[in-house]
């Protein structure tokens, strides 16, 4: 890797749900953040988000010098990126918009400033076509929502992204506590969303076919494999599932039955009738709880798991 460039100031372009969450995390890691968005009331919404997220970030541990006061907002793109060391772009998932944005950024920024996109839907090979002079510094840095809590970042280069850019981005995200995965091929949805989609397809099929309710399928996941997935991934759990023989024995024992079971997996069509069945079943599970109450429950349990994982890592 070439010389690692220090990152002290980050420009956050787009301050919707993802951009605001990124901004809160960067602030918690002791960085200066200059955010920009042309939406009405964007600054007020961003500052409210950071204020609401700060107690959770304090609980997870702030970097010395971290402060919400290090947040600057400007609606002017050129002003936002004037002195930045790194750009985290969170604009709309529209190719024409991103191509024009990257054209502007390519002209405004020194060639060594990385432009990382949070995009989950557009490949970097298309996005970076707007950056005619320096497409090599453009890369996908796709977070898992919400970025200020969820550690995962998927790093995907486009056809013109340099290996040094990938390594520099990986180093930056890792130094602020993220867990990165390098994706070697561009695929729609990258990887984590594809894994979610595969599971969601079977969940919707089971509920739509009245095999079980939304409540029971969620219970089956969260008190079954979901508990284990919060500790180890599928491949490591398969290795343990093979007993003393490990993954070799697991595949010898289960490859046949497992591949046979794939043939019975569902491919539901989300027709209006199927969607109504899913919606009715979810509302039966939700009961009188509000979205805000459910979000608080989710975040409290997530913080507990993150704290437990951090404790285990410190002991290891």
Coordinates of C-alpha atoms in Angstrom, one line a residue:
X1 CA 0.0 0.0 0.0
X2 CA 1.2 3.5 -0.7
X3 CA 1.5 6.1 2.0
X4 CA -1.6 6.1 4.2
X5 CA -3.2 9.6 4.1
X6 CA -4.4 10.8 7.5
X7 CA -8.1 11.5 7.6
X8 CA -9.1 14.3 9.8
X9 CA -12.0 15.9 8.0
X10 CA -14.8 14.1 6.2
X11 CA -17.4 15.6 3.8
X12 CA -20.8 13.9 4.0
X13 CA -22.8 14.6 0.9
X14 CA -26.5 13.9 1.4
X15 CA -27.9 13.9 5.0
X16 CA -30.9 11.6 4.8
X17 CA -31.1 8.5 7.1
X18 CA -27.8 7.0 5.9
X19 CA -25.8 10.3 5.6
X20 CA -26.9 11.5 9.0
X21 CA -25.9 8.2 10.6
X22 CA -22.5 8.4 8.9
X23 CA -22.1 11.9 10.2
X24 CA -22.9 10.9 13.8
X25 CA -20.3 8.1 13.6
X26 CA -17.6 10.2 12.1
X27 CA -18.1 12.8 14.9
X28 CA -18.0 10.1 17.5
X29 CA -14.6 9.0 16.1
X30 CA -13.2 12.5 16.7
X31 CA -13.3 13.7 13.1
X32 CA -14.4 17.0 11.7
X33 CA -17.5 16.7 9.6
X34 CA -18.7 19.1 6.9
X35 CA -22.2 18.0 5.7
X36 CA -24.1 19.3 2.7
X37 CA -27.7 18.7 1.4
X38 CA -30.0 21.0 -0.5
X39 CA -33.2 19.6 1.0
X40 CA -35.3 22.0 3.0
X41 CA -34.6 21.8 6.8
X42 CA -31.7 19.4 6.1
X43 CA -29.4 21.0 8.7
X44 CA -32.0 21.0 11.5
X45 CA -32.9 17.3 10.7
X46 CA -29.2 16.3 10.7
X47 CA -28.5 18.0 14.1
X48 CA -31.6 16.4 15.6
X49 CA -30.4 13.0 14.4
X50 CA -26.9 13.5 15.8
X51 CA -28.3 14.6 19.2
X52 CA -30.6 11.6 19.4
X53 CA -27.8 9.2 18.4
X54 CA -25.2 10.6 20.7
X55 CA -26.1 8.7 23.9
X56 CA -25.8 5.3 22.1
X57 CA -22.4 6.5 20.7
X58 CA -21.3 7.5 24.1
X59 CA -22.3 4.1 25.4
X60 CA -20.2 2.4 22.7
X61 CA -17.2 4.7 23.5
X62 CA -16.2 8.0 22.1
X63 CA -12.8 8.8 20.7
X64 CA -11.0 11.6 22.7
X65 CA -12.0 15.0 21.2
X66 CA -15.3 13.7 19.8
X67 CA -18.0 16.3 19.8
X68 CA -21.2 17.2 17.9
X69 CA -19.7 20.7 17.9
X70 CA -17.3 19.6 15.2
X71 CA -20.2 19.4 12.7
X72 CA -20.4 22.1 10.1
X73 CA -23.3 22.3 7.6
X74 CA -23.4 24.1 4.3
X75 CA -25.8 23.8 1.4
X76 CA -22.9 24.6 -0.9
X77 CA -21.1 21.5 -2.4
X78 CA -17.8 23.3 -3.2
X79 CA -17.7 24.7 0.4
X80 CA -18.4 21.3 1.9
X81 CA -15.5 19.6 0.1
X82 CA -13.0 22.5 0.1
X83 CA -10.6 21.1 2.8
X84 CA -11.9 17.5 3.1
X85 CA -9.7 14.4 3.3
X86 CA -12.4 11.9 2.4
X87 CA -15.9 12.1 0.9
X88 CA -18.8 9.8 1.9
X89 CA -21.5 10.3 -0.7
X90 CA -25.1 9.4 0.1
X91 CA -27.1 10.9 -2.8
X92 CA -30.2 9.5 -4.5
X93 CA -29.9 6.1 -6.2
X94 CA -30.2 7.7 -9.7
X95 CA -27.4 7.1 -12.2
X96 CA -27.8 10.5 -13.9
X97 CA -27.7 12.3 -10.5
X98 CA -24.6 10.5 -9.4
X99 CA -22.8 10.8 -12.7
X100 CA -23.2 14.6 -12.6
X101 CA -22.3 14.8 -8.9
X102 CA -19.1 12.8 -9.5
X103 CA -18.2 15.1 -12.5
X104 CA -18.4 18.1 -10.1
X105 CA -16.5 16.4 -7.4
X106 CA -13.8 15.3 -9.8
X107 CA -13.2 18.9 -10.7
X108 CA -13.3 20.2 -7.1
X109 CA -11.1 17.7 -5.3
X110 CA -7.4 17.0 -5.3
X111 CA -6.7 13.6 -7.0
X112 CA -5.7 11.9 -3.7
X113 CA -9.1 12.5 -2.0
X114 CA -11.2 9.3 -2.1
X115 CA -14.9 9.5 -3.0
X116 CA -16.8 6.7 -1.4
X117 CA -20.4 6.0 -2.2
X118 CA -22.9 4.4 0.2
X119 CA -24.9 3.2 -2.9
X120 CA -26.5 -0.2 -2.5
X121 CA -28.1 -0.3 -5.9
X122 CA -25.7 1.2 -8.5
X123 CA -22.3 -0.4 -9.5
X124 CA -19.3 1.8 -9.1
X125 CA -18.3 1.1 -12.7
X126 CA -21.3 3.2 -13.8
X127 CA -21.0 5.8 -11.1
X128 CA -17.3 6.6 -11.7
X129 CA -17.9 7.2 -15.4
X130 CA -18.8 10.8 -14.3
X131 CA -15.3 11.3 -12.8
X132 CA -13.4 11.5 -16.1
X133 CA -10.1 12.7 -14.7
X134 CA -9.7 10.5 -11.7
X135 CA -12.1 7.6 -11.7
X136 CA -9.5 5.5 -9.9
X137 CA -10.3 7.3 -6.5
X138 CA -14.0 6.3 -6.6
X139 CA -15.2 3.3 -4.6
X140 CA -18.3 1.8 -3.0
X141 CA -18.3 2.0 0.8
X142 CA -21.7 0.6 1.5
X143 CA -22.8 0.5 5.1
X144 CA -25.4 -1.6 6.9
X145 CA -28.2 0.5 8.3
X146 CA -27.8 2.4 10.7
X147 CA -24.1 3.0 10.0
X148 CA -23.5 4.6 13.4
X149 CA -24.3 1.3 15.1
X150 CA -23.9 -1.5 12.5
X151 CA -20.2 -2.3 12.0
X152 CA -20.4 -3.7 8.4
X153 CA -19.0 -1.8 5.4
X154 CA -18.9 -3.5 2.0
X155 CA -16.0 -2.2 -0.2
X156 CA -16.4 -2.7 -3.9
X157 CA -14.3 -1.2 -6.6
X158 CA -15.4 -0.4 -10.2
X159 CA -13.5 -1.4 -13.3
X160 CA -11.3 1.8 -13.0
X161 CA -10.9 1.9 -9.2
X162 CA -7.3 1.5 -8.2
X163 CA -6.2 -1.2 -5.7
X164 CA -4.6 1.6 -3.6
X165 CA -8.0 3.3 -3.3
X166 CA -9.6 0.1 -2.1
X167 CA -6.8 -0.4 0.5
X168 CA -6.9 3.2 1.7
X169 CA -10.7 3.1 2.1
X170 CA -10.4 -0.2 3.9
X171 CA -7.8 1.2 6.3
X172 CA -9.9 4.3 7.0
X173 CA -13.1 2.4 7.8
X174 CA -11.2 -0.1 9.9
X175 CA -9.5 2.6 12.0
X176 CA -13.0 4.0 12.9
X177 CA -14.1 0.6 14.1
X178 CA -16.0 -0.8 11.1
X179 CA -15.8 -4.4 10.0
X180 CA -15.0 -4.4 6.3
X181 CA -15.5 -7.0 3.6
X182 CA -13.9 -6.8 0.2
X183 CA -16.2 -7.7 -2.6
X184 CA -14.2 -8.8 -5.7
X185 CA -17.0 -8.7 -8.2
X186 CA -19.8 -6.2 -8.8
X187 CA -23.2 -7.7 -8.1
X188 CA -26.6 -6.1 -7.7
X189 CA -27.2 -5.4 -4.0
X190 CA -23.5 -6.3 -3.2
X191 CA -23.5 -9.2 -0.7
X192 CA -25.3 -8.5 2.6
X193 CA -28.5 -7.4 0.9
X194 CA -28.4 -10.4 -1.3
X195 CA -28.2 -12.6 1.8
X196 CA -31.1 -10.8 3.3
X197 CA -33.1 -11.2 0.0
X198 CA -32.5 -14.9 -0.1
X199 CA -33.8 -15.3 3.4
X200 CA -36.7 -12.9 2.9
X201 CA -37.9 -14.9 -0.1
X202 CA -38.4 -18.0 2.0
X203 CA -39.9 -16.0 4.9
X204 CA -42.5 -14.5 2.6
X205 CA -43.2 -17.8 1.0
X206 CA -43.8 -19.5 4.4
X207 CA -46.1 -16.8 5.6
X208 CA -48.0 -16.5 2.3
X209 CA -48.5 -20.2 2.2
X210 CA -49.9 -20.1 5.8
X211 CA -47.2 -22.4 7.0
X212 CA -46.8 -20.1 10.0
X213 CA -47.5 -16.6 11.1
X214 CA -45.2 -13.6 10.9
X215 CA -44.8 -13.8 14.7
X216 CA -43.8 -17.4 14.6
X217 CA -41.4 -17.1 11.6
X218 CA -39.7 -14.2 13.4
X219 CA -39.5 -16.3 16.6
X220 CA -38.0 -19.2 14.6
X221 CA -35.3 -16.9 13.2
X222 CA -34.4 -14.8 16.3
X223 CA -34.4 -17.6 18.8
X224 CA -32.9 -20.2 16.4
X225 CA -30.3 -19.5 13.7
X226 CA -30.4 -15.7 14.3
X227 CA -28.9 -16.1 17.8
X228 CA -26.0 -18.0 16.3
X229 CA -25.6 -15.7 13.4
X230 CA -25.0 -12.8 15.8
X231 CA -21.9 -14.7 17.0
X232 CA -20.6 -16.6 14.0
X233 CA -21.4 -16.6 10.3
X234 CA -22.8 -19.5 8.2
X235 CA -19.4 -20.9 7.2
X236 CA -18.0 -21.1 10.7
X237 CA -21.2 -22.6 12.0
X238 CA -21.0 -25.2 9.3
X239 CA -17.5 -26.0 10.4
X240 CA -18.7 -26.5 14.0
X241 CA -21.7 -28.4 12.7
X242 CA -19.2 -31.0 11.4
X243 CA -18.0 -31.8 14.9
X244 CA -14.4 -32.9 15.2
X245 CA -14.3 -33.5 11.4
X246 CA -15.1 -29.8 10.8
X247 CA -16.3 -28.5 7.4
X248 CA -15.1 -31.6 5.6
X249 CA -17.3 -33.9 7.6
X250 CA -20.2 -31.4 7.4
X251 CA -20.2 -31.4 3.6
X252 CA -19.8 -35.2 3.5
X253 CA -22.7 -35.6 5.8
X254 CA -25.1 -32.9 4.7
X255 CA -24.3 -31.8 1.1
X256 CA -26.8 -34.3 -0.3
X257 CA -29.8 -33.5 2.0
X258 CA -29.0 -29.8 1.9
X259 CA -29.0 -29.5 -1.8
X260 CA -32.1 -31.7 -2.1
X261 CA -33.9 -29.3 0.3
X262 CA -33.1 -26.3 -1.9
X263 CA -35.5 -27.7 -4.5
X264 CA -38.5 -27.2 -2.1
X265 CA -37.7 -23.6 -1.3
X266 CA -40.3 -21.1 -2.4
X267 CA -40.4 -18.3 -5.0
X268 CA -43.4 -16.3 -3.9
X269 CA -45.1 -13.8 -6.2
X270 CA -45.8 -10.6 -4.2
X271 CA -49.3 -10.1 -5.6
X272 CA -51.7 -7.7 -3.8
X273 CA -53.3 -10.7 -2.1
X274 CA -50.0 -12.0 -0.9
X275 CA -48.9 -8.6 0.3
X276 CA -52.1 -8.2 2.3
X277 CA -51.5 -11.5 4.0
X278 CA -48.0 -10.4 4.9
X279 CA -49.2 -7.0 6.1
X280 CA -52.0 -8.4 8.2
X281 CA -49.7 -11.0 9.8
X282 CA -47.1 -8.4 10.6
X283 CA -49.6 -6.1 12.3
X284 CA -50.8 -9.0 14.3
X285 CA -47.3 -9.4 15.6
X286 CA -46.8 -5.7 16.2
X287 CA -49.9 -5.2 18.2
X288 CA -50.1 -1.8 19.8
X289 CA -46.3 -1.1 19.7
X290 CA -45.3 2.0 17.8
X291 CA -42.4 2.2 15.3
X292 CA -40.5 4.3 17.8
X293 CA -40.9 1.7 20.5
X294 CA -39.8 -1.1 18.2
X295 CA -36.8 0.9 17.1
X296 CA -35.8 1.5 20.7
X297 CA -36.1 -2.2 21.5
X298 CA -34.0 -3.1 18.4
X299 CA -31.3 -0.6 19.3
X300 CA -31.1 -1.6 22.9
X301 CA -30.6 -5.2 22.1
X302 CA -28.2 -4.3 19.3
X303 CA -26.1 -2.2 21.7
X304 CA -26.0 -5.0 24.2
X305 CA -24.7 -7.4 21.5
X306 CA -22.1 -4.9 20.3
X307 CA -20.9 -4.4 23.9
X308 CA -20.7 -8.2 24.4
X309 CA -18.7 -8.6 21.2
X310 CA -16.4 -5.8 22.2
X311 CA -15.8 -7.4 25.6
X312 CA -15.1 -10.8 24.0
X313 CA -12.7 -9.2 21.6
X314 CA -10.8 -7.5 24.4
X315 CA -10.4 -10.8 26.2
X316 CA -9.3 -12.7 23.1

